[in-house]
PDB file of C-alpha atoms in Angstrom:
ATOM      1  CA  UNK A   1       0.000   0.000   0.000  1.00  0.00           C
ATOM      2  CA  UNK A   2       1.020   3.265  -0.944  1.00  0.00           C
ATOM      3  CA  UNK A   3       2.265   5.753   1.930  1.00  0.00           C
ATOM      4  CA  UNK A   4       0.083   8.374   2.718  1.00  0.00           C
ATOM      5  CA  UNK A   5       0.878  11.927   1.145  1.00  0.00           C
ATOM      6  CA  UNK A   6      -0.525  13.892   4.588  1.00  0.00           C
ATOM      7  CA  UNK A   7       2.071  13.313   6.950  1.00  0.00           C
ATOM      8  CA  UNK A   8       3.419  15.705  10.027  1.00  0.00           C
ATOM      9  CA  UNK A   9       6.459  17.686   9.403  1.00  0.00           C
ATOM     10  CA  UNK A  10       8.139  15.660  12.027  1.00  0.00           C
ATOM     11  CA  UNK A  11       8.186  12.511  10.327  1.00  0.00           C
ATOM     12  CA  UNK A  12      10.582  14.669   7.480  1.00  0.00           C
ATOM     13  CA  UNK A  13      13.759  16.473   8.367  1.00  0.00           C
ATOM     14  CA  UNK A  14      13.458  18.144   5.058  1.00  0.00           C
ATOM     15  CA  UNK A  15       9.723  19.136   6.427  1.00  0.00           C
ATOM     16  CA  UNK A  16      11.289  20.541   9.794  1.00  0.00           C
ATOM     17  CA  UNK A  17      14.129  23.052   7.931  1.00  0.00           C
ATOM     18  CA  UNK A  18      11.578  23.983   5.446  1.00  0.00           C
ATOM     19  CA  UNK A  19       9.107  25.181   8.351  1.00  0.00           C
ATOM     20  CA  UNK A  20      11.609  26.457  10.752  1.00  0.00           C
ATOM     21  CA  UNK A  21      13.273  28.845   7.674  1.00  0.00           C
ATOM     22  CA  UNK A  22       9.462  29.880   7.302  1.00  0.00           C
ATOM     23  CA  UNK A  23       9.458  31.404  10.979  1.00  0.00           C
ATOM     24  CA  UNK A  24      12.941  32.556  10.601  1.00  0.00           C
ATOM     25  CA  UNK A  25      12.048  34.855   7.309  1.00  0.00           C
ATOM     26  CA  UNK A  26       8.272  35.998   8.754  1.00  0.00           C
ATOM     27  CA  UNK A  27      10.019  37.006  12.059  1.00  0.00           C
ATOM     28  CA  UNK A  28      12.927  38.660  10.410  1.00  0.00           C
ATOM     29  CA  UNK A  29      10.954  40.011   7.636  1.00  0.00           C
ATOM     30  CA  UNK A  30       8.667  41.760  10.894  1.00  0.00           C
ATOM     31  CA  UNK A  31      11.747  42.687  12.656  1.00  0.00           C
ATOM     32  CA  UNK A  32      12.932  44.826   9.405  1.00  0.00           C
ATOM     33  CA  UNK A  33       9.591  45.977   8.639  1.00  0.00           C
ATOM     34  CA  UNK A  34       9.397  47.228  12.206  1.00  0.00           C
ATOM     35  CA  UNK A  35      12.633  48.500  12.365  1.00  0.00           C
ATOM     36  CA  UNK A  36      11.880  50.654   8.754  1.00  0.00           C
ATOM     37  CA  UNK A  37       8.599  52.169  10.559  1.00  0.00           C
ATOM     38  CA  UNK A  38      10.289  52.959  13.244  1.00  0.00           C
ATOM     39  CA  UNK A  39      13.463  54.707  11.195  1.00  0.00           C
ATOM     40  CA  UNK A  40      10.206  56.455   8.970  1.00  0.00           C
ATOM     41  CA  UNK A  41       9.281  57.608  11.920  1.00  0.00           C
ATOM     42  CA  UNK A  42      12.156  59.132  14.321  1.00  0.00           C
ATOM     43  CA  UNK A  43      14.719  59.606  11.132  1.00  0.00           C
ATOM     44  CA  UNK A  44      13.111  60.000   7.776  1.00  0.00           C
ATOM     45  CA  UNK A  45      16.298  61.580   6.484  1.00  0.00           C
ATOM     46  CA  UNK A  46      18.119  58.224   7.474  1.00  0.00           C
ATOM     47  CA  UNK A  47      14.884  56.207   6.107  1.00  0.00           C
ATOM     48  CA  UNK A  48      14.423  58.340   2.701  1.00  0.00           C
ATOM     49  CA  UNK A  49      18.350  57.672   2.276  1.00  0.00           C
ATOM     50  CA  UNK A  50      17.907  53.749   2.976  1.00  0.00           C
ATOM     51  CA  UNK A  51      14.971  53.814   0.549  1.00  0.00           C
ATOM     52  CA  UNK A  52      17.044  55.227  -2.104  1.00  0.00           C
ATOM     53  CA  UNK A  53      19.992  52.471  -1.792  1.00  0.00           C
ATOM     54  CA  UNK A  54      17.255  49.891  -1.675  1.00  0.00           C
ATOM     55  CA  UNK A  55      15.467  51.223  -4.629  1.00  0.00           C
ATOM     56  CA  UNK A  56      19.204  51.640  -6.167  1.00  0.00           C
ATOM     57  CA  UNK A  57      19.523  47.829  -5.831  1.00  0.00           C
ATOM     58  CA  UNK A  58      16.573  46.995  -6.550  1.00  0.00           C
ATOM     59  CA  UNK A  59      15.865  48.890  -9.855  1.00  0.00           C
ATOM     60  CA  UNK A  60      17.919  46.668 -12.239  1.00  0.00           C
ATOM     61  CA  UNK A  61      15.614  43.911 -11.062  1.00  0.00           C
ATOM     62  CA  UNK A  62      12.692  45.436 -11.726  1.00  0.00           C
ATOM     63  CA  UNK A  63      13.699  46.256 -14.918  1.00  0.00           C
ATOM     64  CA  UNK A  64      14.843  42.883 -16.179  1.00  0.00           C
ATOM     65  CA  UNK A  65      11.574  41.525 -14.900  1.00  0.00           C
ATOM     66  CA  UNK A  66       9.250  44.695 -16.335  1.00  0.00           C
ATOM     67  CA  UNK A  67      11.548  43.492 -19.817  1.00  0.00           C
ATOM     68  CA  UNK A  68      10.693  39.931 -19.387  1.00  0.00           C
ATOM     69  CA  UNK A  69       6.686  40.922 -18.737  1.00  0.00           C
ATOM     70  CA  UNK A  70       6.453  43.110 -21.744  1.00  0.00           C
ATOM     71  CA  UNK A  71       8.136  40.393 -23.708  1.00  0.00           C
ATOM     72  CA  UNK A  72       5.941  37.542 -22.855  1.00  0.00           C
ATOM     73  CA  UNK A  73       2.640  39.937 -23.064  1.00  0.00           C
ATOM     74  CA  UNK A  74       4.152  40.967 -26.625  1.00  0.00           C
ATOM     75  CA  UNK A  75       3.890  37.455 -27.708  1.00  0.00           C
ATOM     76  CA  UNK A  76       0.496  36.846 -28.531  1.00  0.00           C
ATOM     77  CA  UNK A  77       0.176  40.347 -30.244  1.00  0.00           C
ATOM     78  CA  UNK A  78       3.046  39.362 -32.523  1.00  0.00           C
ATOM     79  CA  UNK A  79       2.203  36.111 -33.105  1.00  0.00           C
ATOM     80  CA  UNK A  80      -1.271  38.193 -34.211  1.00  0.00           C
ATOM     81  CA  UNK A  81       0.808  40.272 -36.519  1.00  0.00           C
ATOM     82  CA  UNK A  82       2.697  37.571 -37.843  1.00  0.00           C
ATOM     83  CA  UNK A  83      -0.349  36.047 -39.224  1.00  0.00           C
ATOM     84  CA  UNK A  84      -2.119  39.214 -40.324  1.00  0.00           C
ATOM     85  CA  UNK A  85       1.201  40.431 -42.119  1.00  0.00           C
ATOM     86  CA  UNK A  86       1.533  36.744 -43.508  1.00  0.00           C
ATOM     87  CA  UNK A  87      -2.351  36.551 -44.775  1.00  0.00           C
ATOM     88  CA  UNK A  88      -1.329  40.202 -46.494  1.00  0.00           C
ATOM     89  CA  UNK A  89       1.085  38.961 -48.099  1.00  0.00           C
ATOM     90  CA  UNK A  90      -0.003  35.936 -49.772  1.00  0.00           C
ATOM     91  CA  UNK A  91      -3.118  38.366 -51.223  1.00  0.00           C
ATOM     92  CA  UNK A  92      -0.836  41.207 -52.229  1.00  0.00           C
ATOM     93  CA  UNK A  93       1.169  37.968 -54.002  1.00  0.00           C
ATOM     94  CA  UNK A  94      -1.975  36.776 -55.600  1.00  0.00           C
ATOM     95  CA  UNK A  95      -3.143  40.451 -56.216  1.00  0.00           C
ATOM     96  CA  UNK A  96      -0.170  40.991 -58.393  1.00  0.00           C
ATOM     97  CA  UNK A  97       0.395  37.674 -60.337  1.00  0.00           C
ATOM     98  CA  UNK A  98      -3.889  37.894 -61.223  1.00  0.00           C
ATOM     99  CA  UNK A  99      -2.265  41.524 -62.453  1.00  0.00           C
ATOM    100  CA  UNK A 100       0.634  40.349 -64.162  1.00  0.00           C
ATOM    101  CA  UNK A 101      -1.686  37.842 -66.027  1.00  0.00           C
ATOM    102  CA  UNK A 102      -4.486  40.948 -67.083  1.00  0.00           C
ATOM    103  CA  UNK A 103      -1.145  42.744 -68.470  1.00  0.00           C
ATOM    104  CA  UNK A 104       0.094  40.327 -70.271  1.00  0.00           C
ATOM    105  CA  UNK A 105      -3.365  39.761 -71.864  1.00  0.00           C
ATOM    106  CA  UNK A 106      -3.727  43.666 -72.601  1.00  0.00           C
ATOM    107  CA  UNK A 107      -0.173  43.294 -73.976  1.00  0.00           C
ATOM    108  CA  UNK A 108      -0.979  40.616 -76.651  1.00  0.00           C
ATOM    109  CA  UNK A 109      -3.974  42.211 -77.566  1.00  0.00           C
ATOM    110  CA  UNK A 110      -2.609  45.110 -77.719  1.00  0.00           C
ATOM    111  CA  UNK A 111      -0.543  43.495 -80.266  1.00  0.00           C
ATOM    112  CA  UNK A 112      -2.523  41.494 -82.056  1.00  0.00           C
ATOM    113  CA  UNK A 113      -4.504  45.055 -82.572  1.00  0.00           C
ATOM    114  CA  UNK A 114      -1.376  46.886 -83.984  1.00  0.00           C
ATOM    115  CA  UNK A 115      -0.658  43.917 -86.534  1.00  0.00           C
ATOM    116  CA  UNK A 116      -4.709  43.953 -87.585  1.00  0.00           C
ATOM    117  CA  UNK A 117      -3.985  47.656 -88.501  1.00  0.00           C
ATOM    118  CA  UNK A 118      -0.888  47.278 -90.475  1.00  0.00           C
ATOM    119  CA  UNK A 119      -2.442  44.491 -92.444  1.00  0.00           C
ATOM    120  CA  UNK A 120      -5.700  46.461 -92.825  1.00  0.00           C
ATOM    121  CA  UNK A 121      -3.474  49.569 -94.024  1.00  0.00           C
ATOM    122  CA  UNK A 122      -1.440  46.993 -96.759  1.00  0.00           C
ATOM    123  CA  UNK A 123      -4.692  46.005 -97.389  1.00  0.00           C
ATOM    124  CA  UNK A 124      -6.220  49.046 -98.816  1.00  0.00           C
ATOM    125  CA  UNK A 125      -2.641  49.528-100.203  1.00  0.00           C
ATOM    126  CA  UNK A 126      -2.540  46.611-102.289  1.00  0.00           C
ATOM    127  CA  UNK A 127      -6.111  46.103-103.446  1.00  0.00           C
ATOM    128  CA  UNK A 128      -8.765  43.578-102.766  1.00  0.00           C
ATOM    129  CA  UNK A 129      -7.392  40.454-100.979  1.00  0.00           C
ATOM    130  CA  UNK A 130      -8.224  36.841-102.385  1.00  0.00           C
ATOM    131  CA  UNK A 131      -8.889  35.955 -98.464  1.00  0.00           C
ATOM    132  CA  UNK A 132      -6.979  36.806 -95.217  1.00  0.00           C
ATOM    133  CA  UNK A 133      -5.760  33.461 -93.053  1.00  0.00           C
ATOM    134  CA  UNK A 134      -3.895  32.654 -90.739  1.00  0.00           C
ATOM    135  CA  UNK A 135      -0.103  30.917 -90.512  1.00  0.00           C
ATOM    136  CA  UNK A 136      -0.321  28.227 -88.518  1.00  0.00           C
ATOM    137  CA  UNK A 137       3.050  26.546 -89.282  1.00  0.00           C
ATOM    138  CA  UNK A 138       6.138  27.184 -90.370  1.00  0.00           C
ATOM    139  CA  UNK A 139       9.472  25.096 -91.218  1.00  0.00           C
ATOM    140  CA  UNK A 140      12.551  27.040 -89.317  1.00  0.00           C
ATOM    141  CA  UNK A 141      14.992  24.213 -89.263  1.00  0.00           C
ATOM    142  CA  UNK A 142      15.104  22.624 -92.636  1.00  0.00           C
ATOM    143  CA  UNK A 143      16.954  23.911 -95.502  1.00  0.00           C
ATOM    144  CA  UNK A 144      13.480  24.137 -97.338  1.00  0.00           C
ATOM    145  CA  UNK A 145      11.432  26.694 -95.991  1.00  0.00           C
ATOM    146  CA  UNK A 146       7.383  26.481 -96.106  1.00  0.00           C
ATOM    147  CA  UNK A 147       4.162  27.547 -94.302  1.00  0.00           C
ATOM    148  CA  UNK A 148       0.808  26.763 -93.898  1.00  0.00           C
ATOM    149  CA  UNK A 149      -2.001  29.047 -94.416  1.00  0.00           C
ATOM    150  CA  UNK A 150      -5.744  27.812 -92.934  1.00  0.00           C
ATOM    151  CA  UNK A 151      -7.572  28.583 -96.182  1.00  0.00           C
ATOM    152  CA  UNK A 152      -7.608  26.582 -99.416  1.00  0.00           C
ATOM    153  CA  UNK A 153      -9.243  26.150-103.052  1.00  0.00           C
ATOM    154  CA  UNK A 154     -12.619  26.794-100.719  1.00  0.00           C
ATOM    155  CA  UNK A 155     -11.536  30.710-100.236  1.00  0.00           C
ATOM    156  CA  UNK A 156     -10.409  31.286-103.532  1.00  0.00           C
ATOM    157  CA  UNK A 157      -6.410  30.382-102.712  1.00  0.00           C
ATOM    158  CA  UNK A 158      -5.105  29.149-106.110  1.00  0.00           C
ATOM    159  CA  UNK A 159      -1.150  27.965-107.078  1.00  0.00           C
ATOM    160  CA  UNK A 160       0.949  31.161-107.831  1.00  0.00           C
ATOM    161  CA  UNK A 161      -0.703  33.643-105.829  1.00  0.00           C
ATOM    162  CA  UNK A 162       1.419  35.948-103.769  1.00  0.00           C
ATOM    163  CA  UNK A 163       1.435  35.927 -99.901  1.00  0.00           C
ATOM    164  CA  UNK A 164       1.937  39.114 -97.864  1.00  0.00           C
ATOM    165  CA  UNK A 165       2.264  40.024 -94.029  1.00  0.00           C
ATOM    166  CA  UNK A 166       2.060  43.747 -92.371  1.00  0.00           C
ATOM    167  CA  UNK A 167       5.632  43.889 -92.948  1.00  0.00           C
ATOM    168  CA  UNK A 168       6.156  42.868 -96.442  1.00  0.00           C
ATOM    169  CA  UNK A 169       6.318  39.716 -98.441  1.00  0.00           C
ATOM    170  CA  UNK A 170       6.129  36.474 -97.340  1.00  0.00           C
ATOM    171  CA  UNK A 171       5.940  34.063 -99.969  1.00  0.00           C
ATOM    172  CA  UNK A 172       3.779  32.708-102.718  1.00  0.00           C
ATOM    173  CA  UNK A 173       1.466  29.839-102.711  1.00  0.00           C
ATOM    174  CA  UNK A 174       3.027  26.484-103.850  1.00  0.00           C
ATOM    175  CA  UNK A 175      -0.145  24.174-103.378  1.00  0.00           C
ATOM    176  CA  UNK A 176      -3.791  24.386-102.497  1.00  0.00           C
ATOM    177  CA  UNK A 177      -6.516  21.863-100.698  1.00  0.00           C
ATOM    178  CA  UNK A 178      -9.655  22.323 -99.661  1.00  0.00           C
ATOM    179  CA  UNK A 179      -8.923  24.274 -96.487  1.00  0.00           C
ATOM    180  CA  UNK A 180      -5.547  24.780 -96.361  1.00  0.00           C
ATOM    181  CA  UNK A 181      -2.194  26.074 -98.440  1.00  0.00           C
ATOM    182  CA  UNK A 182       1.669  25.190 -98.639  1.00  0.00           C
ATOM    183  CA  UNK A 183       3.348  28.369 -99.220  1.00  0.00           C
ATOM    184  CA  UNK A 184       7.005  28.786-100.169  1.00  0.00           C
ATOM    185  CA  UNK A 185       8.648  31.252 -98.140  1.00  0.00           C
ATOM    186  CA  UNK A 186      10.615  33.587 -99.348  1.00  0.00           C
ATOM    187  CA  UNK A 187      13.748  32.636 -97.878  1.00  0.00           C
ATOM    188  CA  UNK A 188      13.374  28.913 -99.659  1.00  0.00           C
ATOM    189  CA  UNK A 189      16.128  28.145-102.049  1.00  0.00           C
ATOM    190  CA  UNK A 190      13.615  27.498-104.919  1.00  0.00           C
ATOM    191  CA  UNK A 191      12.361  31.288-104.300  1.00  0.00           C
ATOM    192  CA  UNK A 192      13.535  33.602-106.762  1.00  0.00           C
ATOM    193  CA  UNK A 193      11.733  37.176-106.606  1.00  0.00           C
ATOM    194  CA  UNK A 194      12.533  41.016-108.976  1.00  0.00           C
ATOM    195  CA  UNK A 195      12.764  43.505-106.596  1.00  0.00           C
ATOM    196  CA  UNK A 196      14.548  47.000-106.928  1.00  0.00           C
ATOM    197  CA  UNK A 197      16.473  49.644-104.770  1.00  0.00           C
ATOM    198  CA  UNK A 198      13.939  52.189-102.727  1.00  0.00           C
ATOM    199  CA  UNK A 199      17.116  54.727-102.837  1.00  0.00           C
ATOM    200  CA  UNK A 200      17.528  54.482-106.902  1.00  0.00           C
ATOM    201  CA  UNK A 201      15.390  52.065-108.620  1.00  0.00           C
ATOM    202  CA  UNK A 202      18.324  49.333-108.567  1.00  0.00           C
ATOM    203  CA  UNK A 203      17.255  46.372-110.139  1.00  0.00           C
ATOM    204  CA  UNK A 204      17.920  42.742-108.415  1.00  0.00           C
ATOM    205  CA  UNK A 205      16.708  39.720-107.550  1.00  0.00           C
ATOM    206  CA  UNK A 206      16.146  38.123-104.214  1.00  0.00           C
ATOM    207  CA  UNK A 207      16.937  34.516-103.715  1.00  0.00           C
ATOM    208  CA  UNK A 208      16.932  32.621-101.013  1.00  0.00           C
ATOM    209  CA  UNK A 209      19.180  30.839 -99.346  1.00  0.00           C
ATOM    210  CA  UNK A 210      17.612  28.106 -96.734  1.00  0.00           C
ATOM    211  CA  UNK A 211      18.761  29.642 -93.258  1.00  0.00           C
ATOM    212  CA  UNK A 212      16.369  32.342 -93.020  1.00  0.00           C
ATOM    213  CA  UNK A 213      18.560  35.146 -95.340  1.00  0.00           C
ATOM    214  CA  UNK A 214      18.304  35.938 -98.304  1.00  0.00           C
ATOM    215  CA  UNK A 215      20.858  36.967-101.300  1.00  0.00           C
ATOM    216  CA  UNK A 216      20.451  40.275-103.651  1.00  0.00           C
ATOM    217  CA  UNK A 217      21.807  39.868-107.027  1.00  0.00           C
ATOM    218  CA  UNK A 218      21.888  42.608-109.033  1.00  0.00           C
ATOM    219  CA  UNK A 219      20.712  42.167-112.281  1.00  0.00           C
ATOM    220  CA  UNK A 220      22.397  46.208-113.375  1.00  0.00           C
ATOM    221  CA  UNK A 221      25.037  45.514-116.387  1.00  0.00           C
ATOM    222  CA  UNK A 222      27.316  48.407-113.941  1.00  0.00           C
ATOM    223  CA  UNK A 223      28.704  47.239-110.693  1.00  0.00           C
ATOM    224  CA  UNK A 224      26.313  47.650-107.626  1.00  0.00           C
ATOM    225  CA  UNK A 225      27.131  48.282-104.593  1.00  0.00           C
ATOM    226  CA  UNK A 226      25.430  47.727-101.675  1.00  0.00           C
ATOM    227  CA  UNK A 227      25.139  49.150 -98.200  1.00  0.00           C
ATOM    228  CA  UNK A 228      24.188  47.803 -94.486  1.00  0.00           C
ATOM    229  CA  UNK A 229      20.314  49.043 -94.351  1.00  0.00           C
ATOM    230  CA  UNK A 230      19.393  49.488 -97.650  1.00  0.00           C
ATOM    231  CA  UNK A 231      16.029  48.350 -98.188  1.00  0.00           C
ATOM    232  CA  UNK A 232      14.851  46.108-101.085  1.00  0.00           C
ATOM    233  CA  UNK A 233      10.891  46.368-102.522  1.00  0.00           C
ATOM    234  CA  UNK A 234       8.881  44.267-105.171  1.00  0.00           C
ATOM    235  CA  UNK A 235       9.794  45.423-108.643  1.00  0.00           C
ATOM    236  CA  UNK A 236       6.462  44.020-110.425  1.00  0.00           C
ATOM    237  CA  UNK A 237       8.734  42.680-113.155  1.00  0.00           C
ATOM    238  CA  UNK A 238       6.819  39.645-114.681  1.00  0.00           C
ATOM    239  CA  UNK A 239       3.707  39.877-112.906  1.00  0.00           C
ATOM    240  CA  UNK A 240       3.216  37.630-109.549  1.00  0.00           C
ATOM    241  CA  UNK A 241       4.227  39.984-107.328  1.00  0.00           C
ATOM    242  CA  UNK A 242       2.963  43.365-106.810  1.00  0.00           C
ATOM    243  CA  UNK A 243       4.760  46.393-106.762  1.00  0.00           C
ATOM    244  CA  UNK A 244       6.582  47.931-103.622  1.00  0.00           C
ATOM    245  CA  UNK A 245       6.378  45.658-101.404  1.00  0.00           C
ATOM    246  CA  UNK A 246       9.049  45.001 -98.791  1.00  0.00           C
ATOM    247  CA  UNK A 247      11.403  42.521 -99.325  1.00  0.00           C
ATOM    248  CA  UNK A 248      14.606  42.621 -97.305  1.00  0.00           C
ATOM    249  CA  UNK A 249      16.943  44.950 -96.033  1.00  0.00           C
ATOM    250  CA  UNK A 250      20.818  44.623 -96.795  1.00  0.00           C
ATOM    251  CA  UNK A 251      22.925  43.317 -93.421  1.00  0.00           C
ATOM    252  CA  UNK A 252      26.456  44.051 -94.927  1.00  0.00           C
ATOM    253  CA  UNK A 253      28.689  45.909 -97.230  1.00  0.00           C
ATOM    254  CA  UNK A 254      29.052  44.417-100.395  1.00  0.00           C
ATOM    255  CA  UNK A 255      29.298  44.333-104.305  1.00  0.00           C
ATOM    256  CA  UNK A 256      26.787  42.567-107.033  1.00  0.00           C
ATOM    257  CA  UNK A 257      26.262  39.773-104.583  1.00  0.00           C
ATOM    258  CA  UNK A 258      25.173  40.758-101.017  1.00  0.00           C
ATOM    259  CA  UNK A 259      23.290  38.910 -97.921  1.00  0.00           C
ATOM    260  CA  UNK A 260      20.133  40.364 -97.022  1.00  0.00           C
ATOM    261  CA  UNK A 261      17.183  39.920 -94.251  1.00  0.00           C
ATOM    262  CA  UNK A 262      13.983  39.153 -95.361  1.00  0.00           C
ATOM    263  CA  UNK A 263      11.539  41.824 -94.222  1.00  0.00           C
ATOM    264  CA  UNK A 264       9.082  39.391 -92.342  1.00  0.00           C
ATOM    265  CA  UNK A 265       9.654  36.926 -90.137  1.00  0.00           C
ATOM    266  CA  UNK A 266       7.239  33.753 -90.785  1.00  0.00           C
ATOM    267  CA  UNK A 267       7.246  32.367 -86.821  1.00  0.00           C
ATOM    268  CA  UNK A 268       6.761  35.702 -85.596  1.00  0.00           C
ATOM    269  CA  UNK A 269       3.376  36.231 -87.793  1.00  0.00           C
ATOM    270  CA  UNK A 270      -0.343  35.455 -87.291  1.00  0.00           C
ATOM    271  CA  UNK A 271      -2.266  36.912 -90.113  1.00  0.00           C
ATOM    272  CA  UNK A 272      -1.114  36.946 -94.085  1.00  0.00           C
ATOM    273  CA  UNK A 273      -3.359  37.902 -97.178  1.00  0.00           C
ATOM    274  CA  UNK A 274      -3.460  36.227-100.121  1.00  0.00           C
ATOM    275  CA  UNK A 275      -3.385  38.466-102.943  1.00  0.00           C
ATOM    276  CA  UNK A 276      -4.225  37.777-106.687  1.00  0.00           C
ATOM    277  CA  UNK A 277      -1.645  37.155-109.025  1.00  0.00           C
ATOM    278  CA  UNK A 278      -0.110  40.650-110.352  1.00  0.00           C
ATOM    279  CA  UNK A 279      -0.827  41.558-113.897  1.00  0.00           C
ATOM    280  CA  UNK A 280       1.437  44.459-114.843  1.00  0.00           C
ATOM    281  CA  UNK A 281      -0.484  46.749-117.279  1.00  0.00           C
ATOM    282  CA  UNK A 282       0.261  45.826-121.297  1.00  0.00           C
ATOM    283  CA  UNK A 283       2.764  48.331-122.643  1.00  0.00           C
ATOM    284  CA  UNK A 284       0.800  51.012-125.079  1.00  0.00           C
ATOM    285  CA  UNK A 285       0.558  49.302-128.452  1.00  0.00           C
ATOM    286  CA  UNK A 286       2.529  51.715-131.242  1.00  0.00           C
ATOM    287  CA  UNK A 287       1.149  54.558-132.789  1.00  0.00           C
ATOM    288  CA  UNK A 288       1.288  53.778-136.800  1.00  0.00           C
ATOM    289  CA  UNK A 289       3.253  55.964-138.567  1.00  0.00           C
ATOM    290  CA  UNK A 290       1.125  57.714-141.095  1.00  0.00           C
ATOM    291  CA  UNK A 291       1.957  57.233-144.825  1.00  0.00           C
ATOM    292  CA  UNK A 292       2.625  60.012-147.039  1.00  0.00           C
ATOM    293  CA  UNK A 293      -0.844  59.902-149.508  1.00  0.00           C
ATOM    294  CA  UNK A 294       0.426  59.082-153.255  1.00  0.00           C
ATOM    295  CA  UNK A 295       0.664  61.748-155.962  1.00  0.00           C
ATOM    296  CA  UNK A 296      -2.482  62.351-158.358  1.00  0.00           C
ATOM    297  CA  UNK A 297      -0.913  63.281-161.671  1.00  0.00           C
ATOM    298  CA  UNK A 298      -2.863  65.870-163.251  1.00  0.00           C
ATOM    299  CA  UNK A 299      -3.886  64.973-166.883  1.00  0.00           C
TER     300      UNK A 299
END
């Protein structure tokens, strides 16, 4: 059997100390307080000067445990803050990524408007369109270069007919289906196009080359040469193409021969027209020369 937790202090030495320093502190602790009223009262000089030591001593102790009670109340109210400041954050977080994504949106359509206008304004430049599609592929790593347009014999797209972006020329069309095209980019090999010089009227061909340049040849009888920027347009020369388009623009210096950029970049675009084959105007037929009316002799 357990022993029993309610014994006398005399059964415990421990007990016996523990009571006996309990008198010894209450009596002492009466004899001081006693002896302090007393001082108060027949000396306060002595006592105010005895209250000052005391409170002397006493005051870095008070402090550390005022510190120590303002730190454990402050607890809870951070641990409040914590959470409040972490809950803000996560919605300021959310706040601006929902953000981010409405900018980026504004920014593509934003786009997507600026390249509608600049094919709207080639548009009314070039004439009535055969359609307008859309590129939805292009080849970028073989050494023949093609894209697909999402309109076919259904819209009118025939073989021959001349593909253009906002920024210039793409290509021409190489095949027609039902709904779709194969065009051949400007920058194929097989792609052979007149163009001229916007600064003189230089005649040349572009050709392509397979890895996304093109070549200007010039087709002058003089020397040409060329310089970094010059910019390259449709000539018309032998119908297809119409006139003043943009082609490419010249990269380096050079002489007859020179490598070239093509003006639009197929993987960069979204819309293209098709445009009907170009039919350059017949040259004015000759004015007869009028013959001299023959002599009547007179009889």
């Amino acid at each position: 059997m357990a022993p029993s937790n309610n014994r006398r202090p005399g059964f415990s030495r421990r007990a016996q100390y523990g009571v006996f320093a309990t008198y010894v502190f209450a009596v002492a602790g009466a004899l001081v307080g006693a002896i302090l009223l007393a001082l108060s009262y027949f000396d306060p000089n002595t006592f105010g000067a005895a209250r000052t030591a005391i409170a002397e001593v006493s005051a870095p102790v008070s402090s550390a445990l005022a510190f120590v009670g303002r730190s454990v109340g402050s607890v809870p109210a951070g641990l409040g803050s914590y959470v409040a400041v972490h809950d803000q954050n996560a919605a300021l977080r959310k706040q601006i990524a929902d953000e981010r994504a409405i900018t980026m949106r504004a920014r593509a359509i934003n786009y997507e408007n600026r390249r509608l206008k600049a094919l709207l304004a080639l548009r009314e430049r070039v004439g009535v369109p055969v359609t307008t599609a859309r590129l939805v592929s292009s080849s970028a790593a073989s050494t023949r270069r093609f894209a697909t347009l999402n309109a076919g014999a259904w819209q009118g797209v025939e073989h021959g007919q001349p593909v253009l972006g906002p920024e210039g020329l793409i290509g021409q069309v190489l095949e027609s289906g039902p709904n779709t095209a194969r065009v051949l980019l400007l920058t194929d090999p097989e792609s052979s196009v007149p163009v001229r010089r916007t600064r003189d009227g230089l005649p040349a061909l572009a050709q392509g080359r397979g890895d996304g340049l093109v070549d200007i040849r010039s087709v002058s009888n003089a020397a040409a040469t060329f310089s970094p920027g010059e910019v390259f347009v449709t000539s018309g020369a032998g119908g297809v193409y119409p006139p003043n388009i943009p082609v490419a623009r010249v990269l380096r210096h050079g002489r007859d021969i020179v490598l070239a950029e093509a003006a639009v970049r197929p993987s960069t675009l979204d819309f293209a027209l098709v445009q009907r084959a170009y039919l350059p105007a017949p040259a004015p037929a000759p004015t007869p020369t009028p013959t001299p009316a023959a002599k009547v002799k007179k009889p």
